[in-house]
């Protein structure tokens, strides 16, 4: 396998191993266990003296192909594929901390990620501080002698705020803490957290990696040492492993990741520019636009815009609901990264459990709408928004 392959080639060929049948497409190894030629072979496998699989909770051939392909793309040494994005996030954080440790996280997090930091971790004696992640001074000020983990996503959900990953990594490295980046919104194509100094990258593979709305999945990627020291035993003994069937679906999904993400990003960018001109729209937040408040950091750490657009309607909740209900091509769903364009109203769905105050802090108003671009023809999406906006008062 060539390390010099470009992403589109890595995503078709990376990590592929073939059985003795020489199949073209990756095989699905739906097996729980593995057999040994002899007692001595079993003993050697368990001692780690020979390579090979032991039990599907620990690892299995189809999952291994998916992990290796993702490692190649991400520039990571090792990875563990998980049953969902949340299994990846929870495993990456919980395998690292113990009672008495402290986590610093950006307050703008995917809802369940915020629950892990704010509600679950404290149950096990782990302290936390949530900060406005846009300002590095906040990360610096939150550091305590027992800080062990920094956790962030960038761009954030749903308001597409940016965190300076290299800046956070510098603060973390000074105290030997681990930086974990949830890179879902950027996709592995547009942002390389490990190159920016982060130590661990996590994905919900449910989103762009599957990209076609089929199965849940996740992955944790890092150095071999970090995984050996922190995640290896946790993963084996708590069992968040991905199903081999879903690993296969994700392997097929990533083959077309660059094609889909390119089309989605183009669609999102066109729609963002269209929306910015509409009288019903108060503001558009899109990482590919020059008017994004953090355009300078975006230019430094991302190589593409985003497949998501966040915008605010002047008419609040009533306008948001009217728009969503009038759309025809675009369907209402809280998911994202799908080949179908999806729209959601965060205040009443994904972020409904936050207090009004917490929502306001995140810039989520009653008129905020999040759009996830699919791979349709952009002209049809713009026509759809144009007709639907007629139902919305300016
Ligand atoms: C969807 C998502 C998750 C959770 O992933 P699941 O696969 O749904 O468990 C975590 N972080 C971000 C940013 C997400 O968008």
Coordinates of C-alpha atoms and ligand atoms in Angstrom, one line a residue:
X1 CA 0.0 0.0 0.0
X2 CA 1.5 3.3 -1.0
X3 CA 1.6 6.1 1.5
X4 CA 1.8 8.5 -1.4
X5 CA -1.6 7.8 -2.7
X6 CA -3.9 10.8 -2.8
X7 CA -7.2 10.5 -0.8
X8 CA -9.4 9.5 -3.7
X9 CA -7.1 6.5 -4.4
X10 CA -6.7 5.6 -0.7
X11 CA -10.4 5.5 -0.2
X12 CA -10.9 3.0 -3.0
X13 CA -7.9 0.7 -2.4
X14 CA -6.5 1.4 1.1
X15 CA -6.5 -1.4 3.6
X16 CA -7.9 -4.0 1.2
X17 CA -7.0 -7.6 1.9
X18 CA -8.3 -10.5 -0.2
X19 CA -9.2 -14.0 0.7
X20 CA -8.0 -17.0 -1.3
X21 CA -10.9 -16.4 -3.7
X22 CA -9.3 -13.1 -4.9
X23 CA -12.6 -11.2 -4.7
X24 CA -12.7 -7.7 -6.2
X25 CA -15.0 -6.2 -3.7
X26 CA -14.1 -6.4 0.0
X27 CA -15.5 -9.5 1.7
X28 CA -17.9 -9.4 4.7
X29 CA -16.5 -11.6 7.4
X30 CA -19.6 -12.2 9.6
X31 CA -17.9 -14.4 12.1
X32 CA -17.7 -14.1 15.9
X33 CA -14.7 -16.3 16.3
X34 CA -11.6 -17.7 14.6
X35 CA -10.1 -21.2 14.6
X36 CA -6.5 -22.3 15.3
X37 CA -4.6 -25.1 13.7
X38 CA -3.3 -26.3 17.0
X39 CA -3.4 -25.7 20.8
X40 CA 0.1 -24.2 20.4
X41 CA -1.2 -21.8 17.7
X42 CA -4.0 -20.7 20.0
X43 CA -1.5 -20.2 22.9
X44 CA 0.8 -18.2 20.6
X45 CA -2.1 -16.0 19.4
X46 CA -3.2 -15.2 22.9
X47 CA 0.4 -14.4 24.0
X48 CA 0.5 -11.9 21.1
X49 CA 3.4 -13.9 19.5
X50 CA 1.6 -14.3 16.2
X51 CA -0.6 -12.0 14.3
X52 CA -4.3 -12.9 13.8
X53 CA -7.7 -12.4 15.1
X54 CA -9.1 -13.8 18.3
X55 CA -12.7 -12.7 18.7
X56 CA -14.8 -10.2 16.8
X57 CA -15.2 -7.9 19.9
X58 CA -11.4 -7.3 19.7
X59 CA -11.2 -7.0 15.9
X60 CA -12.1 -8.8 12.7
X61 CA -11.0 -8.8 9.0
X62 CA -13.7 -6.5 7.5
X63 CA -13.4 -4.0 10.4
X64 CA -9.6 -4.2 10.0
X65 CA -9.9 -3.1 6.3
X66 CA -12.1 -0.2 7.3
X67 CA -9.7 0.9 10.1
X68 CA -6.7 0.7 7.9
X69 CA -8.3 2.6 5.1
X70 CA -9.3 5.4 7.5
X71 CA -5.8 5.4 9.1
X72 CA -4.4 6.0 5.7
X73 CA -6.7 8.9 4.9
X74 CA -6.3 10.5 8.4
X75 CA -2.5 9.9 8.6
X76 CA -3.1 8.0 11.8
X77 CA -1.1 4.9 13.0
X78 CA -4.0 3.0 14.5
X79 CA -7.7 3.0 14.9
X80 CA -10.7 1.2 16.4
X81 CA -14.0 1.2 14.6
X82 CA -17.1 1.5 16.8
X83 CA -20.8 0.8 16.6
X84 CA -21.8 4.5 16.5
X85 CA -20.2 8.0 16.6
X86 CA -21.2 8.2 20.3
X87 CA -19.4 4.9 21.0
X88 CA -16.3 6.5 19.5
X89 CA -16.6 9.7 21.5
X90 CA -17.5 8.1 24.8
X91 CA -14.7 5.5 24.4
X92 CA -12.1 8.1 23.5
X93 CA -12.9 10.2 26.5
X94 CA -13.7 7.6 29.1
X95 CA -10.7 5.4 28.3
X96 CA -8.4 8.3 29.1
X97 CA -9.8 9.8 32.3
X98 CA -10.1 8.6 35.9
X99 CA -11.7 10.0 39.0
X100 CA -10.1 13.3 40.0
X101 CA -9.2 14.2 36.4
X102 CA -10.5 17.3 34.6
X103 CA -11.8 17.8 31.1
X104 CA -11.9 21.1 29.2
X105 CA -14.4 21.1 26.4
X106 CA -15.9 23.6 24.0
X107 CA -19.5 24.3 25.0
X108 CA -20.6 24.1 21.4
X109 CA -20.8 20.3 21.1
X110 CA -23.1 17.8 19.5
X111 CA -25.8 17.2 22.2
X112 CA -24.8 13.7 23.2
X113 CA -21.2 14.7 23.4
X114 CA -22.1 17.5 25.7
X115 CA -24.0 15.0 27.9
X116 CA -20.9 12.7 28.1
X117 CA -18.8 15.6 29.4
X118 CA -21.4 17.4 31.5
X119 CA -23.5 14.5 33.0
X120 CA -21.8 11.2 32.5
X121 CA -18.1 12.0 33.4
X122 CA -19.0 13.7 36.7
X123 CA -20.8 10.5 37.8
X124 CA -17.4 8.9 37.8
X125 CA -15.7 11.7 39.6
X126 CA -14.3 13.5 36.6
X127 CA -14.6 17.3 36.6
X128 CA -15.2 19.4 33.6
X129 CA -15.2 23.0 32.4
X130 CA -17.1 24.2 29.3
X131 CA -15.7 27.1 27.4
X132 CA -16.5 29.4 24.5
X133 CA -14.0 27.5 22.3
X134 CA -13.5 30.3 19.8
X135 CA -11.1 32.2 22.1
X136 CA -7.8 30.4 23.0
X137 CA -7.6 32.5 26.1
X138 CA -10.7 30.6 27.5
X139 CA -8.9 27.3 27.0
X140 CA -5.8 28.6 28.7
X141 CA -7.8 30.0 31.6
X142 CA -9.7 26.7 32.2
X143 CA -6.6 24.6 32.7
X144 CA -6.2 23.0 36.1
X145 CA -3.4 20.9 37.5
X146 CA -5.5 17.8 36.9
X147 CA -6.6 18.6 33.3
X148 CA -6.1 15.5 31.2
X149 CA -8.4 15.9 28.1
X150 CA -9.3 18.8 25.8
X151 CA -12.4 18.0 23.7
X152 CA -13.8 19.9 20.8
X153 CA -15.5 19.8 17.4
X154 CA -14.9 22.3 14.6
X155 CA -16.8 23.5 12.8
X156 CA -19.5 23.2 15.5
X157 CA -23.0 22.0 15.3
X158 CA -25.2 23.8 14.3
X159 CA -23.7 27.3 14.1
X160 CA -20.4 26.4 12.4
X161 CA -18.1 28.1 14.8
X162 CA -14.4 27.4 14.5
X163 CA -11.9 26.3 17.1
X164 CA -8.2 26.9 16.5
X165 CA -7.0 23.3 16.8
X166 CA -3.3 24.1 16.6
X167 CA -3.7 26.7 19.3
X168 CA -5.6 24.3 21.6
X169 CA -3.0 21.6 20.9
X170 CA -0.2 24.0 22.0
X171 CA -1.9 24.6 25.3
X172 CA -2.5 20.9 25.8
X173 CA 1.0 19.9 24.9
X174 CA 2.4 22.3 27.6
X175 CA 0.7 20.2 30.3
X176 CA 0.7 16.8 28.6
X177 CA -3.0 16.6 28.0
X178 CA -4.8 14.7 25.2
X179 CA -6.6 16.8 22.5
X180 CA -9.6 14.8 21.1
X181 CA -11.2 16.4 18.0
X182 CA -14.7 15.3 16.7
X183 CA -14.0 16.0 13.0
X184 CA -17.5 15.1 11.7
X185 CA -18.5 18.5 10.3
X186 CA -15.1 19.1 8.6
X187 CA -15.0 15.5 7.1
X188 CA -11.6 13.8 6.9
X189 CA -11.1 15.5 3.5
X190 CA -11.2 19.2 4.6
X191 CA -9.4 19.1 8.0
X192 CA -6.5 17.0 9.4
X193 CA -6.5 17.4 13.2
X194 CA -3.5 15.1 13.7
X195 CA -1.4 17.4 11.4
X196 CA -2.6 20.4 13.4
X197 CA -1.3 18.8 16.6
X198 CA -4.4 17.0 18.0
X199 CA -3.7 13.5 19.5
X200 CA -7.0 11.7 18.8
X201 CA -9.6 12.1 16.0
X202 CA -13.1 10.7 16.3
X203 CA -15.9 10.4 13.7
X204 CA -19.5 9.5 13.6
X205 CA -19.1 7.4 10.4
X206 CA -22.9 7.6 10.3
X207 CA -22.6 10.9 8.6
X208 CA -20.5 11.6 5.5
X209 CA -18.5 8.3 5.7
X210 CA -21.6 6.1 5.2
X211 CA -23.1 9.2 3.5
X212 CA -26.2 7.4 2.3
X213 CA -28.3 7.2 5.4
X214 CA -27.9 3.5 6.0
X215 CA -26.0 2.4 9.1
X216 CA -24.5 3.9 12.3
X217 CA -20.8 3.7 12.8
X218 CA -17.8 5.5 14.3
X219 CA -14.1 5.4 14.6
X220 CA -11.3 6.6 16.9
X221 CA -7.9 7.3 15.3
X222 CA -4.6 8.1 17.0
X223 CA -1.0 7.0 17.4
X224 CA -0.3 3.4 18.1
X225 CA 1.1 4.3 21.5
X226 CA -2.0 6.2 22.5
X227 CA -4.3 3.4 21.5
X228 CA -2.2 0.7 23.1
X229 CA -1.9 2.7 26.4
X230 CA -5.5 4.0 26.6
X231 CA -8.1 2.5 24.2
X232 CA -6.9 -1.1 23.6
X233 CA -8.1 -2.7 26.8
X234 CA -11.1 -0.4 27.2
X235 CA -12.3 -1.3 23.7
X236 CA -11.8 -5.1 24.2
X237 CA -13.5 -5.3 27.5
X238 CA -16.4 -2.8 27.2
X239 CA -17.4 -3.9 23.7
X240 CA -18.3 -0.9 21.5
X241 CA -17.1 -2.8 18.4
X242 CA -18.7 -2.1 15.0
X243 CA -20.6 -4.9 13.3
X244 CA -18.6 -6.4 10.3
X245 CA -21.7 -5.9 8.1
X246 CA -21.7 -2.2 8.9
X247 CA -17.9 -2.0 8.5
X248 CA -18.5 -3.4 5.0
X249 CA -21.2 -0.8 4.3
X250 CA -18.8 2.0 5.4
X251 CA -15.9 0.6 3.3
X252 CA -18.2 0.9 0.3
X253 CA -19.3 4.3 1.5
X254 CA -15.8 5.8 1.7
X255 CA -15.1 4.8 -1.9
X256 CA -17.3 7.7 -3.0
X257 CA -16.6 10.1 -0.1
X258 CA -14.6 12.6 -2.2
X259 CA -17.2 12.6 -5.0
X260 CA -20.1 13.1 -2.6
X261 CA -18.4 15.7 -0.4
X262 CA -17.3 17.7 -3.4
X263 CA -20.9 17.9 -4.7
X264 CA -22.3 18.5 -1.3
X265 CA -19.9 21.3 -0.6
X266 CA -20.6 22.9 -4.0
X267 CA -24.4 22.7 -3.3
X268 CA -23.9 24.1 0.2
X269 CA -21.8 27.0 -1.1
X270 CA -24.3 27.9 -3.9
X271 CA -27.2 27.7 -1.4
X272 CA -25.3 29.9 1.1
X273 CA -24.7 32.6 -1.5
X274 CA -28.4 32.4 -2.6
X275 CA -29.7 32.6 0.9
X276 CA -27.5 35.6 1.8
X277 CA -29.4 37.6 -0.9
X278 CA -32.9 36.7 0.4
X279 CA -35.0 39.4 2.3
X280 CA -36.3 36.8 4.7
X281 CA -32.8 35.8 5.8
X282 CA -31.2 37.7 8.7
X283 CA -27.8 36.0 8.4
X284 CA -25.9 33.1 6.8
X285 CA -23.1 31.3 8.4
X286 CA -21.0 29.3 6.0
X287 CA -17.3 28.4 6.4
X288 CA -16.6 28.8 2.7
X289 CA -17.8 32.5 2.7
X290 CA -15.5 35.4 3.2
X291 CA -18.0 36.9 5.7
X292 CA -17.6 34.0 8.2
X293 CA -16.5 35.7 11.4
X294 CA -13.5 33.3 11.7
X295 CA -12.5 33.2 8.0
X296 CA -8.8 33.7 8.9
X297 CA -8.6 30.4 11.0
X298 CA -10.6 28.6 8.4
X299 CA -8.1 29.6 5.8
X300 CA -5.3 28.2 8.0
X301 CA -6.8 24.9 9.1
X302 CA -9.4 23.8 6.5
X303 CA -9.0 23.0 2.8
X304 CA -12.7 23.2 2.0
X305 CA -15.9 24.9 3.1
X306 CA -18.6 22.7 4.6
X307 CA -21.4 20.5 3.5
X308 CA -23.6 22.4 6.0
X309 CA -25.1 25.8 6.0
X310 CA -26.5 27.6 9.1
X311 CA -28.9 30.5 8.6
X312 CA -31.2 32.6 10.6
X313 CA -34.7 33.7 9.4
X314 CA -36.0 37.1 10.5
X315 CA -39.4 35.6 11.3
X316 CA -38.2 33.3 14.0
X317 CA -39.7 29.9 14.7
X318 CA -42.8 30.6 12.6
X319 CA -40.8 31.4 9.5
X320 CA -38.4 28.4 10.1
X321 CA -41.4 26.0 10.3
X322 CA -43.1 27.6 7.3
X323 CA -39.9 27.2 5.2
X324 CA -39.2 23.6 6.2
X325 CA -42.9 22.6 5.6
X326 CA -42.9 24.2 2.1
X327 CA -39.7 22.5 0.9
X328 CA -40.2 19.7 -1.5
X329 CA -36.8 18.3 -2.6
X330 CA -35.3 19.0 0.8
X331 CA -36.6 16.8 3.6
X332 CA -36.9 17.5 7.3
X333 CA -34.5 15.4 9.3
X334 CA -32.0 15.9 12.2
X335 CA -29.4 13.7 10.5
X336 CA -26.6 15.2 8.3
X337 CA -24.0 14.2 5.7
X338 CA -26.6 12.2 3.7
X339 CA -26.8 12.1 -0.1
X340 CA -30.3 13.6 0.4
X341 CA -30.5 17.2 1.4
X342 CA -31.8 17.6 5.0
X343 CA -33.0 20.5 7.0
X344 CA -33.6 20.8 10.7
X345 CA -34.7 23.5 13.3
X346 CA -32.1 23.0 16.1
X347 CA -34.1 24.9 18.8
X348 CA -37.0 22.4 18.7
X349 CA -35.0 19.2 17.8
X350 CA -31.2 18.6 18.2
X351 CA -30.8 21.4 20.8
X352 CA -34.2 21.3 22.5
X353 CA -32.8 19.9 25.8
X354 CA -30.6 23.0 26.4
X355 CA -31.8 25.9 28.5
X356 CA -32.8 29.1 26.6
X357 CA -29.7 30.7 28.0
X358 CA -27.4 27.9 26.8
X359 CA -29.0 28.0 23.3
X360 CA -28.5 31.8 23.2
X361 CA -24.8 31.3 24.2
X362 CA -24.4 29.0 21.2
X363 CA -26.0 31.5 18.9
X364 CA -29.1 29.3 18.3
X365 CA -32.2 31.5 18.0
X366 CA -35.8 30.5 17.2
X367 CA -35.1 31.5 13.6
X368 CA -31.9 29.3 13.3
X369 CA -32.0 26.6 10.6
X370 CA -29.4 24.0 9.8
X371 CA -29.2 22.7 6.2
X372 CA -27.2 19.6 5.3
X373 CA -26.5 19.5 1.6
X374 CA -27.1 16.4 -0.4
X375 CA -25.7 15.4 -3.8
X376 CA -28.8 16.6 -5.9
X377 CA -28.4 19.1 -8.7
X378 CA -27.8 22.5 -7.0
X379 CA -30.3 24.2 -9.4
X380 CA -33.1 22.0 -8.0
X381 CA -32.1 22.9 -4.5
X382 CA -32.1 26.6 -5.2
X383 CA -35.5 26.3 -7.0
X384 CA -36.8 24.5 -4.0
X385 CA -35.7 27.1 -1.6
X386 CA -36.9 29.9 -3.9
X387 CA -40.4 28.4 -4.0
X388 CA -40.5 27.6 -0.3
X389 CA -39.3 31.1 0.7
X390 CA -42.5 32.5 -0.9
X391 CA -44.3 31.0 2.1
X392 CA -42.1 33.0 4.5
X393 CA -42.7 36.7 5.3
X394 CA -39.8 39.0 4.8
Ligands
LIG1 C1 -23.9 12.6 14.7 C2 -22.7 13.1 15.5 C3 -22.2 12.4 16.6 C4 -22.8 11.1 17.1 O1 -22.8 10.1 16.1 P1 -23.8 8.8 16.0 O2 -23.2 8.0 14.9 O3 -25.1 9.4 15.8 O4 -23.7 8.1 17.4 C5 -21.2 12.9 17.3 N1 -20.6 14.1 16.9 C6 -21.1 14.8 15.9 C7 -20.5 16.1 15.6 C8 -22.2 14.4 15.1 O5 -22.6 15.1 14.1

